Amino acid sequence: MSQQKPLTGLRVVEHATGVAGAWAGRLLAAMGAEVVMAEPPSLCPLRHEAPLLEDGRSALFEYLAADKRSVICDLEIPAGRDSLSALLEDAQILIDDTPVALRARQGLDPEGIAARHPHLVHLSVLPFGATGPKAGWTGTEINLVHAGGEGFLLPNGLSADLFPDRPPLKIAGHFAEMQGGVAAALAGLSALWSGIGQFVDASVQDANVAVGAFALQRYGDGSVEHRHTRSFRYGGVIECRDGYVELLTLEERQWQALVRLMGHPGWAMDEALDDPATRSARGDEINRAIRAWAHGHDVEELVTRAQELGVPMARYNAPEQIVTGRQETARGLFQTLPGMDGVVVQTAPFRFADAPLELRRAAPEAGQDQALLDLEDSRKPRRVTA
Amino acid sequence: MKPLAGIRIADFTVHAAGPFCTHMLSQLGAECIKIESAQRPDIFRKPHAVYGRAGPATFDQVASNKLSVRLNLKHPEGIALAKRLVAQSDVAAESFRAGVMDRLGLGYEALRDVKPDIVMTSVSSSGQTGPDSHYAGYAPLFGAWGGLGYLTGYEDGPPVEMRHVMDHSVGMNAALATVAALHQRRRTGQGCHVDIAAREVASSLAGDALTAASGGVAVKRMGNADPQRAPHGLYATRDDDRWLSVSVSSDAEWAALARLMGRAELARDTRFAAAPARVAAREEVDRIVSAWAALVEAEQAAAALQQAGVAAHVSWRACDIARDPHTRARGAVVDVTETCGRQRKAVGFPAMFSGSDAPGMERGTPGLGEHEDYVYGEMLGIGRAERARLVEERVIY
C-alpha cells in the first residue's frame, strides 16, 4: 500500500532551470505532490551540474529531481506552449524561474497565465524576485548568499581567527538557493490554502534576508555584526585528536556540566568564572584551555560523554558519516532508489507521523513521462537538442 | 485576507528555530499565541554572555506579531488550560527536547484527545525518534551534525560553524511542513504529528554532497571555488572590506566580463576561452579579475556586470540590506512599531501575493502576558474571578 502523504492529489508543473525552483518542486514532491518537470529541448541544465557521480550523472540533479516526472516542452513554439497549457489545466501550482524578460515570449507572463488558468497558483522563483528595481538581476549561489547578508559574516570562529585576511566565504553547496526554494514552497502552499488563484513572487534574496534576520535586528539595535567579531567568546569549533566538534554552552548549567566534563580543572575553579560576563571577557583564555584539553580526546568519546552530562556538543560529520550515521539510519533518512546502484538520497527534511517519507521513483530520464502531454502531442516526434 | 487567515496556533516554541516557524506563519496571517511562564520565560528573552553582547540576541524579530500569555506548565491546572487552548487551535507547535511534551502530559496523543484533527509541529535537534533524539543542540551543532559545517570552509582550514541562519532555515522548513499538514487535514479531516529534526534540515541542504559521497565521490571543503565555474569568488574592491562576488557560468559571460575589464582579448585567449580551461587556470583567472576589481567601486561594478549579463553582487552588510530600495519595495525589510512607539527594522515574509493581503507584522514584541484578556477572557471565556484565582495560584504565571 502506498504511503499516505500530506500533498497526495496535488499536481505541480515545474519549469525551472535553477536550484531554488527545483528544490521547491522537490519538497512538494516528497510530500506527495505529483511534480512534472517541463524541460526545454536543451533539457534542464541541472542535469549537468556538479557534483557529478562516477558515471557522469549529476548527484545534484539526482537529489533535486527524485520523485519527479519529466516531459519535454518547447515553449519557443506554439505547440509547446499549447502542451504546457494543457498540462496546467490539471495542475494547482506552476513553479517557474524563467527570467522576467523572457516570460511573455514563452507564454509564462503572469497576466497570460492568470487569464488562461485563473485557478492556478503561479509561483515565480527568481534570484531577486519578479518585481522591484532589481527584478532583472541574475545571481548564482555565491552572489545570493552575499546579497542576503550571511556571506559577509562568514567565516566566523576558528576559521576567521586562522585566516583573518581572506575573503568572506560562501556556505557549501546551494544553501542560499535552497532557502529560496523552501520559502517559495511555503508561499505557494499558503496561496493554495487561501483558495485564490494568484501570482506569487518569491525571491531567493528575500528568503536569505529572512533567515539572516538577526543581523538586521542587531543593526537596528545599533550593533553591526562582522565575521571577525561575531565568534562565540568561548566554545565553537574545537579540534580533537581525530576530528572536530562544535561546543556551545548558553546556559549556566551547561557551563557547569562542561567543567564537570573536563574533570574540574584548576583554571575552571576560579570563582571569578562563575560570572558569565567574566567568562565572556576571558573567553580567549578559556578557549585556549578547552582546546588544549580537547586535543587529547577522540570525538566520539567526547560527544557521547558531553551529551550524557548535558553539554551541547556535536561531531563535525563528514558526508560519509552522515549517510551511514546511526541516527540517520534509525530514522530511515536516506533511500536508495531504483536504478541508483547503492547511491542514496535524503528523502526530505521533515516527516509526518512515525515513518520517513518514501520517495516513489528516481530522477526521471528526460521526457520519460511524455505521455502526460495530450495524446496527439505525444505522437509527434520529440525535438531534443541536448 | 492574508493567506493563512483563520488559522490559530498554540505556540509552545522557544529559542529561535521553532519561534521562527510560527513567526513566518503569523506573518502569513495565522493567529499565534505564544505560551510562556514568568518562572521560565523563553530563554531568548534574556542576554547570553557567550555572544559577547549585553542585550537579548534575537527575541524581538521572532516574537513580533504574536500574542503572549503566561501559563505555568509545571502546574496540573496549567496543563489543563494548555489543553483548552489547543482545543481551540489548528496547530500546536513546540520545540522542547524530544519527550518533554509527553512528560508534561501534552504529547501528540494527549492533544489529539482534546482536538482530534490537531496538527502538532515538533521541532527538535535530532528528531522525535532514534538513539540521538535526546541530544541537546543549537544552530552550530545542527550544522555540524548535518554536514554543512564540515563542508563549509577554506580548503586548507577547519570546518565553519553555522549560525542563526541555520535555526531560521529549520523554522522555515517547519512552517512549510505545517502548512502541508493543514492541507492534508483539509483533504482527509485528519491531523498529524509533524517531526522536524534540525540536523536533518542541515543535511538536506547538503543533500547533493551526501548523494555524491554515497556514490564513492570524495567531497571536501572548497572555499569559494566551484568545480565548473571560473571566475567564481569574492574579489576585494578599492574600498576597505568591500567585496564583490562574481560568478561566470558561460563562455559568453566570460566574454562580457573580459570586455568590461577592458581586456576583450581574453575572450579569445585559448587559456581562458572555454569553461574547463578557465577552471584549470583558476588561479590565473582570479589574479586577472582581482587586479581589475581592486580599482573599482563595488556597487557600480556589480550594476555594470549585471547590465552585461554577468551574475555579480556586493557582499552586503546589514546596513546595505536595510537601506536598499529593492528589498524595501518588496517588503523583505519592514518597519515594526513597538507598543511603546519605538520603530525598528525587521524582516518581512520573503514572497509577495497578488490575490491575498500582503504578509507582515501589525504588532511588535509582546510583553509577557500582554494578551491574556483576549486569550483567557474572550477566547476561553474565563471570568475575571476565575482568572484572578488562576493568577493567585500561579497557574497563569
PDB file of C-alpha atoms in Angstrom, chain A residues 4-6 8 27 31 48-54 59-60 63 128-135 137-140 142-143 146-150 152 154-159 162-163 166-172 174-175 178-179 182-183 185-187 189-194 196 198-203 205-207 209-219 225-227 230 232-234 236-237 244 246 248 250-251 254 276 280 307 312-319 322-323 326-328 330-331 333-334 342-346 349-353, chain B residues 3-4 7 20 28 43 46 48-53 57-61 126-133 135-136 138 140-141 144-154 156-165 168-169 172-173 175-177 179-180 182-184 186-188 192-197 199-201 203-205 207-208 210-217 223-224 227-229 232-234 241 243 245-247 249 303 306 311-319 321-322 324 326-327 330 332-333 346-347 349-356:
ATOM      1  CA  GLN A   4      -0.382   8.450   2.911  1.00  0.00           C
ATOM      2  CA  LYS A   5       1.291  11.801   2.277  1.00  0.00           C
ATOM      3  CA  PRO A   6       0.164  15.328   3.042  1.00  0.00           C
ATOM      4  CA  THR A   8      -1.415  13.480  -2.240  1.00  0.00           C
ATOM      5  CA  LEU A  27       9.936  19.420  -1.376  1.00  0.00           C
ATOM      6  CA  MET A  31       5.241  15.409   0.479  1.00  0.00           C
ATOM      7  CA  HIS A  48      24.931  18.536 -15.760  1.00  0.00           C
ATOM      8  CA  GLU A  49      25.653  20.406 -12.566  1.00  0.00           C
ATOM      9  CA  ALA A  50      28.358  19.331 -10.084  1.00  0.00           C
ATOM     10  CA  PRO A  51      28.927  17.292  -8.058  1.00  0.00           C
ATOM     11  CA  LEU A  52      28.993  14.507 -10.632  1.00  0.00           C
ATOM     12  CA  LEU A  53      28.791  10.788  -9.894  1.00  0.00           C
ATOM     13  CA  GLU A  54      31.345   8.436 -11.376  1.00  0.00           C
ATOM     14  CA  ALA A  59      24.376  14.000  -7.908  1.00  0.00           C
ATOM     15  CA  LEU A  60      22.690  17.358  -7.527  1.00  0.00           C
ATOM     16  CA  TYR A  63      18.798  14.638  -5.460  1.00  0.00           C
ATOM     17  CA  PHE A 128      15.803  38.806  -6.837  1.00  0.00           C
ATOM     18  CA  GLY A 129      12.071  38.295  -7.380  1.00  0.00           C
ATOM     19  CA  ALA A 130       9.857  39.277 -10.300  1.00  0.00           C
ATOM     20  CA  THR A 131       9.124  42.847  -9.183  1.00  0.00           C
ATOM     21  CA  GLY A 132      11.232  45.679  -7.812  1.00  0.00           C
ATOM     22  CA  PRO A 133      14.196  47.589  -9.218  1.00  0.00           C
ATOM     23  CA  LYS A 134      16.432  44.508  -9.381  1.00  0.00           C
ATOM     24  CA  ALA A 135      13.876  42.053 -10.760  1.00  0.00           C
ATOM     25  CA  TRP A 137      19.186  40.833 -11.945  1.00  0.00           C
ATOM     26  CA  THR A 138      20.659  37.385 -12.138  1.00  0.00           C
ATOM     27  CA  GLY A 139      22.557  35.519  -9.463  1.00  0.00           C
ATOM     28  CA  THR A 140      24.122  32.191  -8.671  1.00  0.00           C
ATOM     29  CA  ILE A 142      27.690  32.761  -4.306  1.00  0.00           C
ATOM     30  CA  ASN A 143      26.046  36.049  -5.294  1.00  0.00           C
ATOM     31  CA  HIS A 146      26.193  37.551  -0.188  1.00  0.00           C
ATOM     32  CA  ALA A 147      23.116  39.506  -1.324  1.00  0.00           C
ATOM     33  CA  GLY A 148      21.259  38.112   1.682  1.00  0.00           C
ATOM     34  CA  GLY A 149      23.875  39.242   4.202  1.00  0.00           C
ATOM     35  CA  GLU A 150      25.127  35.953   5.626  1.00  0.00           C
ATOM     36  CA  PHE A 152      29.663  38.843   4.670  1.00  0.00           C
ATOM     37  CA  LEU A 154      31.377  34.076   7.157  1.00  0.00           C
ATOM     38  CA  PRO A 155      33.600  32.523   8.183  1.00  0.00           C
ATOM     39  CA  ASN A 156      33.385  33.197  11.913  1.00  0.00           C
ATOM     40  CA  GLY A 157      35.027  31.441  14.804  1.00  0.00           C
ATOM     41  CA  LEU A 158      38.153  29.371  14.312  1.00  0.00           C
ATOM     42  CA  SER A 159      38.355  29.939  10.537  1.00  0.00           C
ATOM     43  CA  LEU A 162      43.160  31.477  11.442  1.00  0.00           C
ATOM     44  CA  PHE A 163      42.620  33.421   8.217  1.00  0.00           C
ATOM     45  CA  ARG A 166      40.979  36.065   3.430  1.00  0.00           C
ATOM     46  CA  PRO A 167      37.789  36.969   1.570  1.00  0.00           C
ATOM     47  CA  PRO A 168      34.436  36.151   3.112  1.00  0.00           C
ATOM     48  CA  LEU A 169      33.124  32.704   2.403  1.00  0.00           C
ATOM     49  CA  LYS A 170      30.049  31.085   0.970  1.00  0.00           C
ATOM     50  CA  ILE A 171      28.246  28.248   2.706  1.00  0.00           C
ATOM     51  CA  ALA A 172      28.917  24.952   0.958  1.00  0.00           C
ATOM     52  CA  HIS A 174      23.399  25.615  -2.571  1.00  0.00           C
ATOM     53  CA  PHE A 175      22.348  26.834   0.845  1.00  0.00           C
ATOM     54  CA  MET A 178      17.565  26.228  -1.256  1.00  0.00           C
ATOM     55  CA  GLN A 179      16.353  28.832   1.236  1.00  0.00           C
ATOM     56  CA  VAL A 182      11.761  26.379   0.881  1.00  0.00           C
ATOM     57  CA  ALA A 183      10.304  29.871   1.192  1.00  0.00           C
ATOM     58  CA  ALA A 185       7.154  26.241  -1.446  1.00  0.00           C
ATOM     59  CA  LEU A 186       5.765  27.722   1.774  1.00  0.00           C
ATOM     60  CA  ALA A 187       4.404  30.727  -0.113  1.00  0.00           C
ATOM     61  CA  LEU A 189       1.127  26.212  -0.366  1.00  0.00           C
ATOM     62  CA  SER A 190      -0.104  29.218   1.605  1.00  0.00           C
ATOM     63  CA  ALA A 191      -1.549  30.774  -1.546  1.00  0.00           C
ATOM     64  CA  LEU A 192      -3.193  27.459  -2.328  1.00  0.00           C
ATOM     65  CA  TRP A 193      -4.650  27.404   1.174  1.00  0.00           C
ATOM     66  CA  SER A 194      -6.284  30.792   0.541  1.00  0.00           C
ATOM     67  CA  ILE A 196      -7.421  32.144  -4.573  1.00  0.00           C
ATOM     68  CA  GLN A 198      -2.831  34.071  -7.904  1.00  0.00           C
ATOM     69  CA  PHE A 199       0.687  35.095  -8.802  1.00  0.00           C
ATOM     70  CA  VAL A 200       3.191  34.515  -6.004  1.00  0.00           C
ATOM     71  CA  ASP A 201       6.507  36.281  -6.335  1.00  0.00           C
ATOM     72  CA  ALA A 202       9.239  34.566  -4.298  1.00  0.00           C
ATOM     73  CA  SER A 203      12.798  35.856  -4.147  1.00  0.00           C
ATOM     74  CA  GLN A 205      17.489  37.148  -1.841  1.00  0.00           C
ATOM     75  CA  ASP A 206      14.438  37.858   0.318  1.00  0.00           C
ATOM     76  CA  ALA A 207      14.497  34.329   1.711  1.00  0.00           C
ATOM     77  CA  VAL A 209      17.413  38.209   4.250  1.00  0.00           C
ATOM     78  CA  ALA A 210      14.647  36.491   6.213  1.00  0.00           C
ATOM     79  CA  VAL A 211      16.736  33.630   7.583  1.00  0.00           C
ATOM     80  CA  GLY A 212      19.505  36.128   8.345  1.00  0.00           C
ATOM     81  CA  ALA A 213      17.008  38.161  10.349  1.00  0.00           C
ATOM     82  CA  PHE A 214      19.116  38.772  13.392  1.00  0.00           C
ATOM     83  CA  ALA A 215      21.760  40.750  11.550  1.00  0.00           C
ATOM     84  CA  LEU A 216      19.116  43.261  10.574  1.00  0.00           C
ATOM     85  CA  GLN A 217      17.670  43.323  14.056  1.00  0.00           C
ATOM     86  CA  ARG A 218      21.054  43.931  15.602  1.00  0.00           C
ATOM     87  CA  TYR A 219      21.785  46.657  13.086  1.00  0.00           C
ATOM     88  CA  GLU A 225      27.984  42.376  13.003  1.00  0.00           C
ATOM     89  CA  HIS A 226      31.243  41.370  11.397  1.00  0.00           C
ATOM     90  CA  ARG A 227      32.722  37.959  10.767  1.00  0.00           C
ATOM     91  CA  ARG A 230      30.769  37.505  15.960  1.00  0.00           C
ATOM     92  CA  PHE A 232      31.394  32.813  20.360  1.00  0.00           C
ATOM     93  CA  ARG A 233      33.539  34.077  23.215  1.00  0.00           C
ATOM     94  CA  TYR A 234      34.378  30.500  24.102  1.00  0.00           C
ATOM     95  CA  GLY A 236      32.841  26.992  18.877  1.00  0.00           C
ATOM     96  CA  VAL A 237      34.857  24.779  16.543  1.00  0.00           C
ATOM     97  CA  TYR A 244      36.378  18.497  15.103  1.00  0.00           C
ATOM     98  CA  GLU A 246      31.171  22.052  17.971  1.00  0.00           C
ATOM     99  CA  LEU A 248      28.187  25.841  22.675  1.00  0.00           C
ATOM    100  CA  LEU A 250      24.477  29.101  26.521  1.00  0.00           C
ATOM    101  CA  GLU A 251      23.060  28.185  29.899  1.00  0.00           C
ATOM    102  CA  GLN A 254      25.663  23.769  30.566  1.00  0.00           C
ATOM    103  CA  PRO A 276      29.011  34.743  32.831  1.00  0.00           C
ATOM    104  CA  SER A 280      32.794  36.246  28.214  1.00  0.00           C
ATOM    105  CA  GLN A 307      25.624  14.791  25.801  1.00  0.00           C
ATOM    106  CA  PRO A 312      25.709  20.761  23.902  1.00  0.00           C
ATOM    107  CA  MET A 313      28.414  19.244  21.718  1.00  0.00           C
ATOM    108  CA  ALA A 314      28.299  17.663  18.262  1.00  0.00           C
ATOM    109  CA  ARG A 315      30.720  15.987  15.896  1.00  0.00           C
ATOM    110  CA  TYR A 316      31.523  17.758  12.636  1.00  0.00           C
ATOM    111  CA  ASN A 317      30.232  14.936  10.491  1.00  0.00           C
ATOM    112  CA  ALA A 318      31.798  14.191   7.121  1.00  0.00           C
ATOM    113  CA  PRO A 319      29.253  13.258   4.430  1.00  0.00           C
ATOM    114  CA  ILE A 322      26.028  11.059   7.824  1.00  0.00           C
ATOM    115  CA  VAL A 323      24.819   8.613   5.178  1.00  0.00           C
ATOM    116  CA  ARG A 326      23.238   5.619  13.456  1.00  0.00           C
ATOM    117  CA  GLN A 327      20.636   8.323  13.983  1.00  0.00           C
ATOM    118  CA  GLU A 328      20.051   8.794  10.267  1.00  0.00           C
ATOM    119  CA  ALA A 330      17.450   4.572  12.608  1.00  0.00           C
ATOM    120  CA  ARG A 331      15.195   7.231  11.120  1.00  0.00           C
ATOM    121  CA  LEU A 333      16.580   9.336   6.388  1.00  0.00           C
ATOM    122  CA  PHE A 334      18.201   8.089   3.206  1.00  0.00           C
ATOM    123  CA  GLY A 342      23.592   1.981  -3.955  1.00  0.00           C
ATOM    124  CA  VAL A 343      23.585   5.737  -4.344  1.00  0.00           C
ATOM    125  CA  VAL A 344      21.262   7.254  -1.751  1.00  0.00           C
ATOM    126  CA  VAL A 345      19.278  10.462  -1.489  1.00  0.00           C
ATOM    127  CA  GLN A 346      17.877  12.098   1.602  1.00  0.00           C
ATOM    128  CA  PRO A 349      13.968  17.468   5.760  1.00  0.00           C
ATOM    129  CA  PHE A 350      10.808  16.556   7.700  1.00  0.00           C
ATOM    130  CA  ARG A 351       8.470  13.684   8.346  1.00  0.00           C
ATOM    131  CA  PHE A 352       4.848  13.209   9.231  1.00  0.00           C
ATOM    132  CA  ALA A 353       3.871  10.660  11.876  1.00  0.00           C
TER     133      ALA A 353
ATOM    134  CA  PRO B   3      -3.275  33.607   3.015  1.00  0.00           C
ATOM    135  CA  LEU B   4      -3.467  31.817   6.377  1.00  0.00           C
ATOM    136  CA  ILE B   7      -5.604  29.516  11.351  1.00  0.00           C
ATOM    137  CA  PHE B  20      10.791  31.452  13.530  1.00  0.00           C
ATOM    138  CA  LEU B  28       1.107  34.850   6.643  1.00  0.00           C
ATOM    139  CA  ILE B  43      15.492  31.957  27.197  1.00  0.00           C
ATOM    140  CA  LYS B  46      17.440  37.306  28.059  1.00  0.00           C
ATOM    141  CA  HIS B  48      23.675  35.298  26.817  1.00  0.00           C
ATOM    142  CA  ALA B  49      27.200  36.345  27.627  1.00  0.00           C
ATOM    143  CA  VAL B  50      28.747  33.811  25.283  1.00  0.00           C
ATOM    144  CA  TYR B  51      27.646  36.040  22.391  1.00  0.00           C
ATOM    145  CA  GLY B  52      29.608  38.938  23.867  1.00  0.00           C
ATOM    146  CA  ARG B  53      26.626  41.315  23.887  1.00  0.00           C
ATOM    147  CA  ALA B  57      20.230  38.458  20.988  1.00  0.00           C
ATOM    148  CA  THR B  58      17.258  37.694  18.978  1.00  0.00           C
ATOM    149  CA  PHE B  59      13.919  37.767  20.621  1.00  0.00           C
ATOM    150  CA  ASP B  60      12.233  40.789  19.029  1.00  0.00           C
ATOM    151  CA  GLN B  61      12.156  39.539  15.473  1.00  0.00           C
ATOM    152  CA  SER B 126      17.672  15.299  16.220  1.00  0.00           C
ATOM    153  CA  GLY B 127      14.013  14.349  15.814  1.00  0.00           C
ATOM    154  CA  GLN B 128      11.401  12.637  17.957  1.00  0.00           C
ATOM    155  CA  THR B 129      12.875   9.151  17.463  1.00  0.00           C
ATOM    156  CA  GLY B 130      16.246   7.462  17.185  1.00  0.00           C
ATOM    157  CA  PRO B 131      19.215   6.934  19.513  1.00  0.00           C
ATOM    158  CA  ASP B 132      20.245  10.618  19.479  1.00  0.00           C
ATOM    159  CA  SER B 133      16.751  12.029  19.950  1.00  0.00           C
ATOM    160  CA  TYR B 135      20.589  15.253  22.294  1.00  0.00           C
ATOM    161  CA  ALA B 136      20.629  18.948  23.088  1.00  0.00           C
ATOM    162  CA  TYR B 138      21.779  24.801  18.909  1.00  0.00           C
ATOM    163  CA  PRO B 140      26.076  25.394  15.163  1.00  0.00           C
ATOM    164  CA  LEU B 141      25.516  21.844  16.355  1.00  0.00           C
ATOM    165  CA  ALA B 144      27.901  20.151  12.456  1.00  0.00           C
ATOM    166  CA  TRP B 145      25.710  17.050  12.630  1.00  0.00           C
ATOM    167  CA  GLY B 146      24.188  17.671   9.211  1.00  0.00           C
ATOM    168  CA  GLY B 147      27.414  18.105   7.259  1.00  0.00           C
ATOM    169  CA  LEU B 148      27.038  21.765   6.290  1.00  0.00           C
ATOM    170  CA  GLY B 149      29.651  22.744   8.851  1.00  0.00           C
ATOM    171  CA  TYR B 150      32.142  20.125   7.677  1.00  0.00           C
ATOM    172  CA  LEU B 151      31.730  21.086   4.032  1.00  0.00           C
ATOM    173  CA  THR B 152      31.930  24.841   4.564  1.00  0.00           C
ATOM    174  CA  GLY B 153      35.358  26.380   4.934  1.00  0.00           C
ATOM    175  CA  TYR B 154      38.626  27.115   3.224  1.00  0.00           C
ATOM    176  CA  ASP B 156      43.158  24.198   3.996  1.00  0.00           C
ATOM    177  CA  GLY B 157      41.172  25.226   7.052  1.00  0.00           C
ATOM    178  CA  PRO B 158      38.792  23.794   9.650  1.00  0.00           C
ATOM    179  CA  PRO B 159      35.001  23.415   9.410  1.00  0.00           C
ATOM    180  CA  VAL B 160      32.857  26.511   9.889  1.00  0.00           C
ATOM    181  CA  GLU B 161      30.043  26.887  12.360  1.00  0.00           C
ATOM    182  CA  MET B 162      26.579  27.725  11.057  1.00  0.00           C
ATOM    183  CA  ARG B 163      24.817  30.453  12.978  1.00  0.00           C
ATOM    184  CA  HIS B 164      21.252  31.681  13.221  1.00  0.00           C
ATOM    185  CA  VAL B 165      20.544  31.195   9.506  1.00  0.00           C
ATOM    186  CA  HIS B 168      15.742  30.008  10.838  1.00  0.00           C
ATOM    187  CA  SER B 169      16.144  27.640   7.984  1.00  0.00           C
ATOM    188  CA  MET B 172      11.119  27.880   7.503  1.00  0.00           C
ATOM    189  CA  ASN B 173      11.042  24.147   6.763  1.00  0.00           C
ATOM    190  CA  ALA B 175       6.424  26.241   8.578  1.00  0.00           C
ATOM    191  CA  LEU B 176       6.262  24.580   5.169  1.00  0.00           C
ATOM    192  CA  ALA B 177       5.598  21.143   6.652  1.00  0.00           C
ATOM    193  CA  VAL B 179       1.018  24.160   6.028  1.00  0.00           C
ATOM    194  CA  ALA B 180       1.320  20.883   4.113  1.00  0.00           C
ATOM    195  CA  LEU B 182      -3.036  21.580   7.153  1.00  0.00           C
ATOM    196  CA  HIS B 183      -3.715  20.750   3.509  1.00  0.00           C
ATOM    197  CA  GLN B 184      -3.829  17.094   4.470  1.00  0.00           C
ATOM    198  CA  ARG B 186      -8.468  19.787   4.788  1.00  0.00           C
ATOM    199  CA  ARG B 187      -8.414  16.821   2.411  1.00  0.00           C
ATOM    200  CA  THR B 188      -8.795  13.949   4.886  1.00  0.00           C
ATOM    201  CA  CYS B 192      -0.888  14.602  12.235  1.00  0.00           C
ATOM    202  CA  HIS B 193       2.365  14.971  14.131  1.00  0.00           C
ATOM    203  CA  VAL B 194       4.992  16.835  12.106  1.00  0.00           C
ATOM    204  CA  ASP B 195       8.539  15.948  13.147  1.00  0.00           C
ATOM    205  CA  ILE B 196      11.319  18.323  12.121  1.00  0.00           C
ATOM    206  CA  ALA B 197      14.858  17.424  13.113  1.00  0.00           C
ATOM    207  CA  ARG B 199      20.135  18.204  11.824  1.00  0.00           C
ATOM    208  CA  GLU B 200      18.059  16.683   9.025  1.00  0.00           C
ATOM    209  CA  VAL B 201      17.260  20.141   7.695  1.00  0.00           C
ATOM    210  CA  SER B 203      21.805  17.618   5.890  1.00  0.00           C
ATOM    211  CA  SER B 204      19.013  18.288   3.386  1.00  0.00           C
ATOM    212  CA  LEU B 205      20.850  21.499   2.489  1.00  0.00           C
ATOM    213  CA  GLY B 207      21.978  16.668   0.074  1.00  0.00           C
ATOM    214  CA  ASP B 208      23.862  16.776  -3.220  1.00  0.00           C
ATOM    215  CA  LEU B 210      25.698  13.381   0.601  1.00  0.00           C
ATOM    216  CA  THR B 211      24.380  11.692  -2.532  1.00  0.00           C
ATOM    217  CA  ALA B 212      27.771  12.118  -4.193  1.00  0.00           C
ATOM    218  CA  ALA B 213      29.567  10.684  -1.149  1.00  0.00           C
ATOM    219  CA  SER B 214      27.279   7.646  -1.140  1.00  0.00           C
ATOM    220  CA  GLY B 215      28.385   7.047  -4.719  1.00  0.00           C
ATOM    221  CA  GLY B 216      32.026   6.990  -3.715  1.00  0.00           C
ATOM    222  CA  VAL B 217      32.844  10.539  -4.799  1.00  0.00           C
ATOM    223  CA  GLY B 223      36.195  27.622  -0.036  1.00  0.00           C
ATOM    224  CA  ASN B 224      34.519  29.825  -2.626  1.00  0.00           C
ATOM    225  CA  PRO B 227      34.080  22.816  -9.831  1.00  0.00           C
ATOM    226  CA  GLN B 228      32.555  24.088 -13.075  1.00  0.00           C
ATOM    227  CA  ARG B 229      32.899  27.860 -12.908  1.00  0.00           C
ATOM    228  CA  HIS B 232      33.844  32.295  -9.116  1.00  0.00           C
ATOM    229  CA  GLY B 233      34.618  34.073  -5.893  1.00  0.00           C
ATOM    230  CA  LEU B 234      34.827  37.175  -3.782  1.00  0.00           C
ATOM    231  CA  ASP B 241      36.402  45.288   3.343  1.00  0.00           C
ATOM    232  CA  TRP B 243      33.921  42.573  -1.623  1.00  0.00           C
ATOM    233  CA  SER B 245      31.014  38.344  -5.731  1.00  0.00           C
ATOM    234  CA  VAL B 246      31.358  37.305  -9.360  1.00  0.00           C
ATOM    235  CA  SER B 247      30.215  34.053 -10.900  1.00  0.00           C
ATOM    236  CA  SER B 249      28.646  30.374 -15.798  1.00  0.00           C
ATOM    237  CA  ALA B 303      25.488  47.010 -11.642  1.00  0.00           C
ATOM    238  CA  GLN B 306      24.537  42.708 -14.217  1.00  0.00           C
ATOM    239  CA  ALA B 311      25.995  37.329 -12.096  1.00  0.00           C
ATOM    240  CA  ALA B 312      27.506  39.666  -9.531  1.00  0.00           C
ATOM    241  CA  HIS B 313      26.631  41.196  -6.210  1.00  0.00           C
ATOM    242  CA  VAL B 314      28.408  43.061  -3.465  1.00  0.00           C
ATOM    243  CA  SER B 315      28.919  41.168  -0.210  1.00  0.00           C
ATOM    244  CA  TRP B 316      26.269  43.045   1.706  1.00  0.00           C
ATOM    245  CA  ARG B 317      26.258  44.116   5.311  1.00  0.00           C
ATOM    246  CA  ALA B 318      23.051  44.532   7.275  1.00  0.00           C
ATOM    247  CA  CYS B 319      23.175  48.293   6.637  1.00  0.00           C
ATOM    248  CA  ILE B 321      20.139  45.498   3.137  1.00  0.00           C
ATOM    249  CA  ALA B 322      18.329  47.933   5.410  1.00  0.00           C
ATOM    250  CA  ASP B 324      18.152  49.002  -0.266  1.00  0.00           C
ATOM    251  CA  HIS B 326      14.663  46.842  -3.795  1.00  0.00           C
ATOM    252  CA  THR B 327      14.276  44.907  -0.526  1.00  0.00           C
ATOM    253  CA  ARG B 330       9.361  44.041  -1.898  1.00  0.00           C
ATOM    254  CA  ALA B 332      11.576  41.982   2.572  1.00  0.00           C
ATOM    255  CA  VAL B 333      12.577  44.670   5.056  1.00  0.00           C
ATOM    256  CA  ALA B 346      12.610  43.714  10.808  1.00  0.00           C
ATOM    257  CA  VAL B 347      12.480  41.172   8.033  1.00  0.00           C
ATOM    258  CA  PHE B 349       7.908  37.467   4.553  1.00  0.00           C
ATOM    259  CA  PRO B 350      10.043  36.535   1.522  1.00  0.00           C
ATOM    260  CA  ALA B 351       7.297  36.475  -1.128  1.00  0.00           C
ATOM    261  CA  MET B 352       4.554  38.698  -2.492  1.00  0.00           C
ATOM    262  CA  PHE B 353       0.966  37.647  -3.244  1.00  0.00           C
ATOM    263  CA  SER B 354      -1.199  39.143  -5.987  1.00  0.00           C
ATOM    264  CA  GLY B 355      -4.523  37.855  -4.670  1.00  0.00           C
ATOM    265  CA  SER B 356      -4.139  37.876  -0.888  1.00  0.00           C
TER     266      SER B 356
END
